[in-house]
Short mmCIF file of C-alpha atoms and ligand atoms in Angstrom, two decimals:
data_model
loop_
_atom_site.label_atom_id
_atom_site.label_comp_id
_atom_site.label_asym_id
_atom_site.label_seq_id
_atom_site.Cartn_x
_atom_site.Cartn_y
_atom_site.Cartn_z
CA MET A 1 -1.27 22.08 -6.83
CA ALA A 2 2.33 21.49 -5.88
CA ALA A 3 5.09 18.93 -5.65
CA VAL A 4 6.37 17.83 -2.26
CA ARG A 5 10.03 16.98 -1.75
CA LEU A 6 11.65 15.28 1.21
CA ASP A 7 15.40 15.40 1.49
CA LYS A 8 16.90 13.21 4.24
CA VAL A 9 13.92 13.93 6.45
CA ARG A 10 14.22 12.44 9.93
CA LYS A 11 11.95 12.18 12.93
CA VAL A 12 13.12 11.48 16.44
CA TYR A 13 10.43 11.82 19.10
CA PRO A 14 11.37 13.54 22.37
CA ASN A 15 11.56 10.14 24.10
CA GLY A 16 14.36 9.19 21.70
CA HIS A 17 12.27 6.92 19.46
CA VAL A 18 13.42 7.19 15.84
CA ALA A 19 10.13 7.10 13.91
CA LEU A 20 11.61 7.99 10.52
CA LYS A 21 15.17 7.48 9.31
CA GLU A 22 16.30 9.71 6.47
CA ALA A 23 13.42 9.67 4.03
CA SER A 24 14.25 11.14 0.61
CA PHE A 25 11.69 11.16 -2.19
CA GLU A 26 9.52 13.44 -4.25
CA ILE A 27 5.78 13.49 -4.80
CA ALA A 28 5.18 14.95 -8.26
CA ASP A 29 2.71 17.73 -8.87
CA GLY A 30 -0.66 16.04 -9.43
CA GLU A 31 0.52 12.60 -8.34
CA LEU A 32 -1.35 10.22 -6.05
CA LEU A 33 1.37 8.64 -3.94
CA VAL A 34 0.51 5.88 -1.48
CA LEU A 35 2.45 5.31 1.70
CA VAL A 36 2.00 1.73 2.90
CA GLY A 37 3.43 -0.34 5.72
CA PRO A 38 2.46 -2.23 8.86
CA SER A 39 1.05 -0.51 11.93
CA GLY A 40 3.67 1.55 13.76
CA CYS A 41 6.06 1.88 10.81
CA GLY A 42 5.85 5.69 10.79
CA LYS A 43 3.16 6.49 8.20
CA THR A 44 1.14 8.90 10.32
CA THR A 45 4.32 10.52 11.59
CA LEU A 46 5.49 11.20 8.03
CA LEU A 47 2.10 12.56 6.97
CA ARG A 48 1.89 14.82 10.02
CA MET A 49 5.36 16.14 9.22
CA ILE A 50 4.21 17.11 5.73
CA ALA A 51 1.19 18.78 7.32
CA GLY A 52 3.36 20.62 9.82
CA LEU A 53 1.65 19.00 12.82
CA GLU A 54 4.87 17.27 13.82
CA SER A 55 8.28 18.94 13.91
CA ILE A 56 11.07 17.82 11.58
CA SER A 57 14.17 16.56 13.40
CA GLY A 58 16.50 16.67 10.39
CA GLY A 59 16.56 17.19 6.64
CA THR A 60 14.49 19.44 4.41
CA MET A 61 10.81 19.40 3.48
CA THR A 62 9.76 21.39 0.42
CA ILE A 63 6.23 22.08 -0.85
CA GLY A 64 6.14 23.76 -4.26
CA ASP A 65 9.32 25.83 -4.25
CA ARG A 66 9.20 26.71 -0.57
CA VAL A 67 11.09 25.03 2.26
CA VAL A 68 8.42 24.47 4.89
CA ASN A 69 10.41 23.07 7.82
CA ASP A 70 9.45 26.05 9.95
CA VAL A 71 6.18 27.02 8.26
CA ALA A 72 3.05 26.71 10.42
CA PRO A 73 0.42 24.14 9.34
CA LYS A 74 -2.13 26.81 8.43
CA ASP A 75 0.34 28.44 6.05
CA ARG A 76 1.25 25.25 4.17
CA ASP A 77 -1.88 25.10 1.99
CA ILE A 78 -2.57 21.45 2.73
CA ALA A 79 -5.75 19.66 3.78
CA MET A 80 -5.67 16.48 5.81
CA VAL A 81 -8.30 13.79 6.25
CA PHE A 82 -7.71 11.93 9.48
CA GLN A 83 -8.33 8.31 10.33
CA ASN A 84 -10.66 9.34 13.14
CA TYR A 85 -12.50 12.23 11.55
CA ALA A 86 -15.08 14.00 13.67
CA LEU A 87 -18.01 15.89 12.18
CA TYR A 88 -19.82 18.57 14.17
CA PRO A 89 -23.00 16.76 15.28
CA HIS A 90 -25.10 19.93 15.66
CA MET A 91 -24.30 21.20 12.15
CA THR A 92 -25.86 20.12 8.88
CA VAL A 93 -23.75 18.56 6.16
CA ARG A 94 -23.65 21.92 4.37
CA GLU A 95 -22.45 23.68 7.52
CA ASN A 96 -19.89 20.97 8.23
CA LEU A 97 -18.50 21.30 4.72
CA GLY A 98 -18.32 25.10 4.85
CA PHE A 99 -17.16 25.53 8.43
CA GLY A 100 -13.43 25.62 7.74
CA LEU A 101 -13.90 28.18 4.97
CA ARG A 102 -16.08 30.35 7.22
CA LEU A 103 -13.35 30.35 9.86
CA ARG A 104 -10.95 31.57 7.20
CA GLY A 105 -13.29 34.42 6.34
CA VAL A 106 -14.14 33.23 2.83
CA ALA A 107 -17.16 35.07 1.35
CA LYS A 108 -20.52 33.30 1.63
CA GLU A 109 -21.09 32.97 -2.13
CA GLU A 110 -17.67 31.44 -2.59
CA ILE A 111 -18.35 28.99 0.25
CA ASP A 112 -21.67 27.99 -1.33
CA ARG A 113 -20.02 27.53 -4.70
CA ARG A 114 -17.29 25.28 -3.30
CA VAL A 115 -19.64 23.32 -1.03
CA ASP A 116 -21.97 22.67 -3.98
CA GLY A 117 -19.02 21.53 -6.08
CA ALA A 118 -17.74 19.10 -3.45
CA SER A 119 -21.22 17.85 -2.64
CA GLY A 120 -21.90 17.11 -6.31
CA MET A 121 -18.62 15.28 -6.66
CA LEU A 122 -19.30 13.14 -3.58
CA GLY A 123 -22.99 12.50 -4.21
CA LEU A 124 -24.09 14.37 -1.09
CA ASP A 125 -26.59 16.76 -2.73
CA GLU A 126 -29.60 15.03 -1.17
CA ARG A 127 -28.02 15.14 2.27
CA LEU A 128 -26.87 18.75 2.54
CA ASP A 129 -29.56 19.69 5.07
CA HIS A 130 -29.17 16.58 7.22
CA ARG A 131 -27.19 16.29 10.42
CA PRO A 132 -24.38 13.66 10.65
CA ALA A 133 -26.55 11.44 12.90
CA ALA A 134 -28.90 10.91 9.95
CA LEU A 135 -26.10 9.74 7.64
CA SER A 136 -24.66 6.29 6.99
CA GLY A 137 -21.02 5.60 7.82
CA GLY A 138 -20.06 5.92 4.17
CA GLN A 139 -21.83 9.27 3.82
CA ARG A 140 -20.12 10.62 6.95
CA GLN A 141 -16.80 9.55 5.53
CA ARG A 142 -17.60 11.42 2.32
CA VAL A 143 -18.41 14.56 4.30
CA ALA A 144 -14.99 14.26 5.92
CA LEU A 145 -13.45 14.03 2.46
CA GLY A 146 -15.60 16.93 1.31
CA ARG A 147 -14.23 19.17 4.04
CA ALA A 148 -10.79 18.67 2.52
CA LEU A 149 -12.06 19.11 -1.05
CA VAL A 150 -13.67 22.51 -0.41
CA ARG A 151 -10.36 23.83 0.80
CA ASP A 152 -8.89 23.35 -2.69
CA PRO A 153 -5.42 22.92 -1.18
CA ALA A 154 -2.05 22.50 -2.89
CA VAL A 155 -1.72 19.03 -1.36
CA PHE A 156 -4.22 16.52 0.05
CA LEU A 157 -3.07 14.25 2.87
CA LEU A 158 -5.25 11.24 3.70
CA ASP A 159 -4.48 9.06 6.72
CA GLU A 160 -6.24 5.68 6.43
CA PRO A 161 -9.49 7.47 5.55
CA LEU A 162 -11.40 4.26 4.83
CA SER A 163 -10.41 2.13 7.79
CA ASN A 164 -13.70 2.69 9.62
CA LEU A 165 -15.81 1.48 6.70
CA ASP A 166 -16.96 -2.05 5.98
CA ALA A 167 -15.33 -3.95 3.12
CA LYS A 168 -17.90 -3.11 0.43
CA LEU A 169 -18.00 0.60 1.24
CA ARG A 170 -14.22 0.69 1.38
CA LEU A 171 -14.13 -0.54 -2.17
CA SER A 172 -16.64 1.94 -3.56
CA THR A 173 -15.15 4.89 -1.66
CA ARG A 174 -11.70 3.88 -2.88
CA VAL A 175 -12.92 4.08 -6.46
CA GLU A 176 -14.47 7.45 -5.66
CA ILE A 177 -11.17 8.79 -4.34
CA ALA A 178 -9.38 7.62 -7.49
CA ARG A 179 -12.04 9.36 -9.59
CA ILE A 180 -11.72 12.59 -7.62
CA HIS A 181 -7.98 12.48 -7.95
CA ARG A 182 -8.22 12.11 -11.71
CA ARG A 183 -10.78 14.87 -11.97
CA LEU A 184 -8.91 17.40 -9.82
CA GLY A 185 -5.42 16.41 -10.90
CA ALA A 186 -4.57 16.96 -7.25
CA THR A 187 -1.35 16.12 -5.44
CA MET A 188 -2.33 13.49 -2.88
CA VAL A 189 -0.52 11.43 -0.30
CA TYR A 190 -2.62 8.49 0.80
CA VAL A 191 -1.64 6.43 3.83
CA THR A 192 -2.85 2.88 4.36
CA HIS A 193 -1.74 -0.39 5.93
CA ASP A 194 -3.86 -2.27 3.37
CA GLN A 195 -1.81 -3.62 0.49
CA ILE A 196 -4.81 -3.99 -1.82
CA GLU A 197 -5.76 -0.36 -1.28
CA ALA A 198 -2.17 0.64 -1.93
CA MET A 199 -1.85 -1.40 -5.11
CA THR A 200 -5.15 -0.27 -6.63
CA LEU A 201 -4.92 3.41 -5.73
CA GLY A 202 -1.27 4.38 -5.98
CA GLN A 203 0.42 5.63 -9.12
CA ARG A 204 3.55 5.04 -7.13
CA ILE A 205 3.88 3.44 -3.72
CA VAL A 206 6.33 3.98 -0.89
CA VAL A 207 6.74 0.86 1.24
CA LEU A 208 7.79 1.78 4.76
CA ASN A 209 8.93 -0.53 7.55
CA GLY A 210 10.37 0.42 10.91
CA GLY A 211 10.80 4.04 9.81
CA VAL A 212 12.90 3.00 6.81
CA ILE A 213 11.78 3.28 3.18
CA GLN A 214 12.04 -0.19 1.67
CA GLN A 215 11.13 0.64 -1.91
CA LEU A 216 9.44 3.35 -3.95
CA ASP A 217 8.02 2.18 -7.25
CA THR A 218 4.93 1.59 -9.36
CA PRO A 219 2.53 -1.11 -8.09
CA MET A 220 3.53 -3.58 -10.80
CA ASN A 221 7.25 -3.08 -10.30
CA LEU A 222 6.88 -3.59 -6.56
CA TYR A 223 5.01 -6.80 -7.19
CA ASN A 224 7.24 -8.12 -9.95
CA LYS A 225 10.58 -6.94 -8.62
CA PRO A 226 10.42 -6.54 -4.84
CA ALA A 227 13.68 -5.01 -3.64
CA ASN A 228 13.91 -7.19 -0.54
CA LEU A 229 12.20 -9.92 1.47
CA PHE A 230 10.04 -7.46 3.37
CA VAL A 231 8.46 -6.00 0.23
CA ALA A 232 8.17 -9.49 -1.28
CA GLY A 233 6.23 -10.69 1.74
CA PHE A 234 4.17 -7.57 2.35
CA LEU A 235 2.63 -7.23 -1.10
CA GLY A 236 0.62 -10.12 -2.47
CA SER A 237 -1.98 -12.32 -0.83
CA PRO A 238 -1.45 -15.18 -0.23
CA ALA A 239 2.18 -14.23 0.32
CA MET A 240 5.11 -15.31 -1.84
CA ASN A 241 6.40 -18.84 -1.15
CA LEU A 242 9.99 -18.93 0.05
CA PHE A 243 12.47 -21.80 -0.19
CA HIS A 244 15.61 -21.71 1.94
CA GLY A 245 18.60 -23.66 0.78
CA THR A 246 22.06 -23.68 -0.72
CA LEU A 247 22.68 -22.85 -4.36
CA ARG A 248 24.61 -25.51 -6.28
CA ARG A 249 25.70 -25.76 -9.86
CA ALA A 250 25.02 -29.15 -11.45
CA ASP A 251 23.62 -29.28 -15.00
CA GLY A 252 22.10 -25.92 -14.25
CA LEU A 253 21.49 -24.13 -10.99
CA VAL A 254 19.92 -26.22 -8.25
CA LEU A 255 18.60 -25.25 -4.84
CA GLU A 256 19.63 -27.83 -2.30
CA THR A 257 17.08 -27.81 0.53
CA ARG A 258 16.79 -29.95 3.64
CA ASP A 259 14.29 -32.16 1.81
CA GLY A 260 16.01 -32.58 -1.54
CA ALA A 261 16.89 -30.46 -4.51
CA ILE A 262 14.91 -28.20 -6.81
CA ALA A 263 16.19 -27.67 -10.34
CA LEU A 264 15.79 -23.93 -10.85
CA GLY A 265 16.23 -23.90 -14.61
CA SER A 266 17.39 -20.31 -14.55
CA ASP A 267 20.84 -18.87 -14.67
CA VAL A 268 20.65 -15.24 -13.62
CA ALA A 269 24.16 -13.81 -14.00
CA ALA A 270 24.12 -12.23 -10.54
CA LEU A 271 23.63 -15.69 -9.00
CA ALA A 272 27.15 -16.82 -9.97
CA ALA A 273 28.48 -15.21 -6.80
CA TYR A 274 26.09 -17.28 -4.68
CA VAL A 275 27.03 -20.77 -5.86
CA ASP A 276 27.65 -22.99 -2.78
CA LYS A 277 26.17 -20.28 -0.57
CA PRO A 278 22.77 -19.94 1.10
CA VAL A 279 20.02 -18.20 -0.87
CA ILE A 280 16.29 -17.74 -0.55
CA VAL A 281 14.20 -18.51 -3.62
CA GLY A 282 10.73 -16.95 -3.85
CA ILE A 283 7.78 -17.83 -6.06
CA ARG A 284 4.31 -16.29 -6.00
CA PRO A 285 1.32 -18.62 -5.47
CA GLU A 286 0.04 -17.95 -9.01
CA ASP A 287 3.43 -18.94 -10.45
CA LEU A 288 3.49 -22.33 -8.74
CA LEU A 289 1.89 -24.51 -11.41
CA THR A 290 0.31 -27.95 -11.12
CA VAL A 291 2.01 -30.21 -13.65
CA GLY A 292 -0.39 -31.53 -16.25
CA ASP A 293 -2.55 -28.40 -16.25
CA HIS A 294 0.08 -26.39 -18.07
CA GLU A 295 1.67 -27.44 -21.31
CA GLY A 296 5.43 -27.82 -21.23
CA VAL A 297 5.76 -27.30 -17.47
CA ALA A 298 8.02 -29.99 -16.02
CA GLU A 299 7.87 -31.31 -12.47
CA ARG A 300 10.38 -29.59 -10.21
CA LEU A 301 9.04 -30.50 -6.78
CA ARG A 302 6.30 -32.46 -5.07
CA ALA A 303 4.16 -31.32 -2.16
CA HIS A 304 1.48 -32.79 0.05
CA VAL A 305 -1.90 -31.05 -0.22
CA GLU A 306 -3.34 -30.34 3.23
CA VAL A 307 -6.21 -27.92 2.68
CA VAL A 308 -8.04 -26.90 -0.51
CA GLU A 309 -9.77 -23.52 -0.32
CA PRO A 310 -12.13 -22.64 -3.16
CA VAL A 311 -12.80 -18.88 -3.22
CA GLY A 312 -14.98 -18.80 -6.32
CA ASN A 313 -12.84 -17.43 -9.10
CA GLU A 314 -9.81 -19.45 -7.97
CA VAL A 315 -8.67 -22.14 -5.57
CA PHE A 316 -5.87 -21.97 -3.02
CA LEU A 317 -3.94 -25.17 -2.47
CA ASN A 318 -2.32 -25.15 0.96
CA MET A 319 0.52 -27.64 0.84
CA ARG A 320 3.45 -28.90 2.81
CA GLN A 321 6.87 -29.90 1.63
CA GLY A 322 9.00 -31.13 4.51
CA ASP A 323 8.92 -28.32 7.07
CA ASP A 324 7.86 -25.68 4.57
CA GLU A 325 4.31 -24.55 3.88
CA LEU A 326 3.43 -23.71 0.30
CA VAL A 327 0.43 -22.08 -1.34
CA ALA A 328 -0.54 -22.33 -4.99
CA ARG A 329 -3.32 -20.32 -6.61
CA VAL A 330 -4.96 -22.48 -9.28
CA PRO A 331 -7.98 -22.12 -11.60
CA PRO A 332 -11.46 -22.84 -10.13
CA HIS A 333 -11.91 -26.10 -12.04
CA SER A 334 -8.96 -27.72 -10.27
CA THR A 335 -9.65 -31.28 -9.12
CA VAL A 336 -6.75 -31.55 -6.68
CA GLN A 337 -7.88 -33.32 -3.50
CA PRO A 338 -6.63 -32.77 0.05
CA GLY A 339 -4.47 -35.60 1.36
CA THR A 340 -2.84 -36.25 -2.01
CA ASP A 341 0.58 -35.37 -3.39
CA VAL A 342 0.90 -33.02 -6.34
CA ALA A 343 3.68 -32.42 -8.81
CA LEU A 344 4.55 -28.76 -9.15
CA GLY A 345 6.54 -26.75 -11.65
CA PHE A 346 7.21 -23.16 -12.57
CA LEU A 347 8.64 -20.98 -15.25
CA PRO A 348 12.23 -20.16 -14.29
CA GLU A 349 11.78 -16.47 -15.13
CA ARG A 350 9.10 -16.22 -12.42
CA LEU A 351 11.56 -16.95 -9.61
CA HIS A 352 12.84 -14.31 -7.19
CA PHE A 353 16.18 -14.61 -5.43
CA PHE A 354 17.17 -13.02 -2.15
CA ASP A 355 20.34 -12.83 -0.09
CA PRO A 356 19.48 -14.36 3.32
CA GLU A 357 21.97 -12.13 5.10
CA THR A 358 21.02 -8.71 3.70
CA THR A 359 17.47 -9.79 2.62
CA ALA A 360 18.07 -7.82 -0.61
CA ARG A 361 16.96 -8.99 -4.03
CA ILE A 362 19.68 -10.66 -6.13
CA GLY A 363 19.81 -9.56 -9.76
N1 ADP B 1 4.45 11.32 20.27
C1 ADP B 1 5.16 10.20 20.18
N2 ADP B 1 6.21 9.95 21.01
C2 ADP B 1 6.94 8.83 20.90
N3 ADP B 1 6.73 7.86 20.00
C3 ADP B 1 5.70 8.04 19.15
C4 ADP B 1 4.87 9.19 19.19
N4 ADP B 1 3.93 9.08 18.21
C5 ADP B 1 4.18 7.91 17.61
N5 ADP B 1 5.24 7.28 18.16
C6 ADP B 1 5.82 5.99 17.75
O1 ADP B 1 6.37 6.15 16.44
C7 ADP B 1 6.15 5.00 15.65
C8 ADP B 1 5.41 5.37 14.39
O2 ADP B 1 4.08 5.76 14.72
P1 ADP B 1 3.03 6.15 13.61
O3 ADP B 1 3.63 7.15 12.70
O4 ADP B 1 1.77 6.51 14.29
O5 ADP B 1 2.87 4.76 12.84
P2 ADP B 1 1.76 4.28 11.77
O6 ADP B 1 0.92 5.45 11.40
O7 ADP B 1 2.55 3.72 10.63
O8 ADP B 1 0.98 3.20 12.46
C9 ADP B 1 5.40 4.02 16.55
O9 ADP B 1 6.33 3.12 17.09
C10 ADP B 1 4.78 4.90 17.61
O10 ADP B 1 4.60 4.19 18.80
MG1 MG B 2 -1.18 5.72 11.56
#
């Protein structure tokens, strides 16, 4: 296994498109790092650059203690699982798993040993003599994973490997990948556009947007302290509620919005510089509390309930306050009715503040 280091790595495609602007970070030896961001943000480009399938326009890429900028893919000791994997239809599962090793001239006994190991790990033992056509989608996906496993590479690269599976299979295969990672202690870079996949799988997560790294942190830190509005909005479903207004100092800090004023109750030191200036205040749906259901939570705003969505273990209240839409996530026994007004409060320490101009987190 090996660490991977990117130092000011850049990618400009021949047509002039800048797909990656100066990415600098390190993937530790044995770490599972997730790369997440919307479609087109540069995830596949970055992964293909680590693999050597895409040239590096600037900066330095290191795997282990070797600079690999000019090292051919086959000499980088990496294995990649692609989004659109293709199995050889005329080969059995066993042959599909061993094919890459055979091409490399690995001895037959060694191939058998590694194929049996991967097959056991992925629960494919019963299927080794079947052709891909006889497998379910989930089993085919596991064969694709198995082809990477048998290689026993220094680094695994996975590009949205679960996107072709249905929701239930995605979940179970995700757990399987986490288990394999723990068992092998392998260095893995996992690409996804799915924030749930990213949050559950990553030890650390890189959030990418428009070829620019927005934040690199643990899942909980990303969620609790998003570095900017993009990260705040991208992670979390339903998304964080945002209030636009001007910060005023009365008794305490107050957000003056078009529809009134919200007493914020908090006095983060860094906010002093924003008094009488525009700010954006964020609060997650689970932190927007219905007054009366929580002891000691005072009313800070009122909203009109438009749609109530029970999802079993919780209820989403879709509300409107003036021009703004709000969502609260409340316990399943909530009796709030659509068409009524509700009083809402929050704990001041659960608020997030952002600079509307730079979009960066304040404090
Ligand atoms: N060969 C190429 N030439 C020019 N632009 C490309 C090429 N490949 C990808 N791009 C562009 O680079 C950006 C990043 O693409 P990609 O890395 O595939 O994004 P993601 O995997 O995050 O969806 C996109 O805007 C895409 O259109
Ligand atoms: Mg992609």
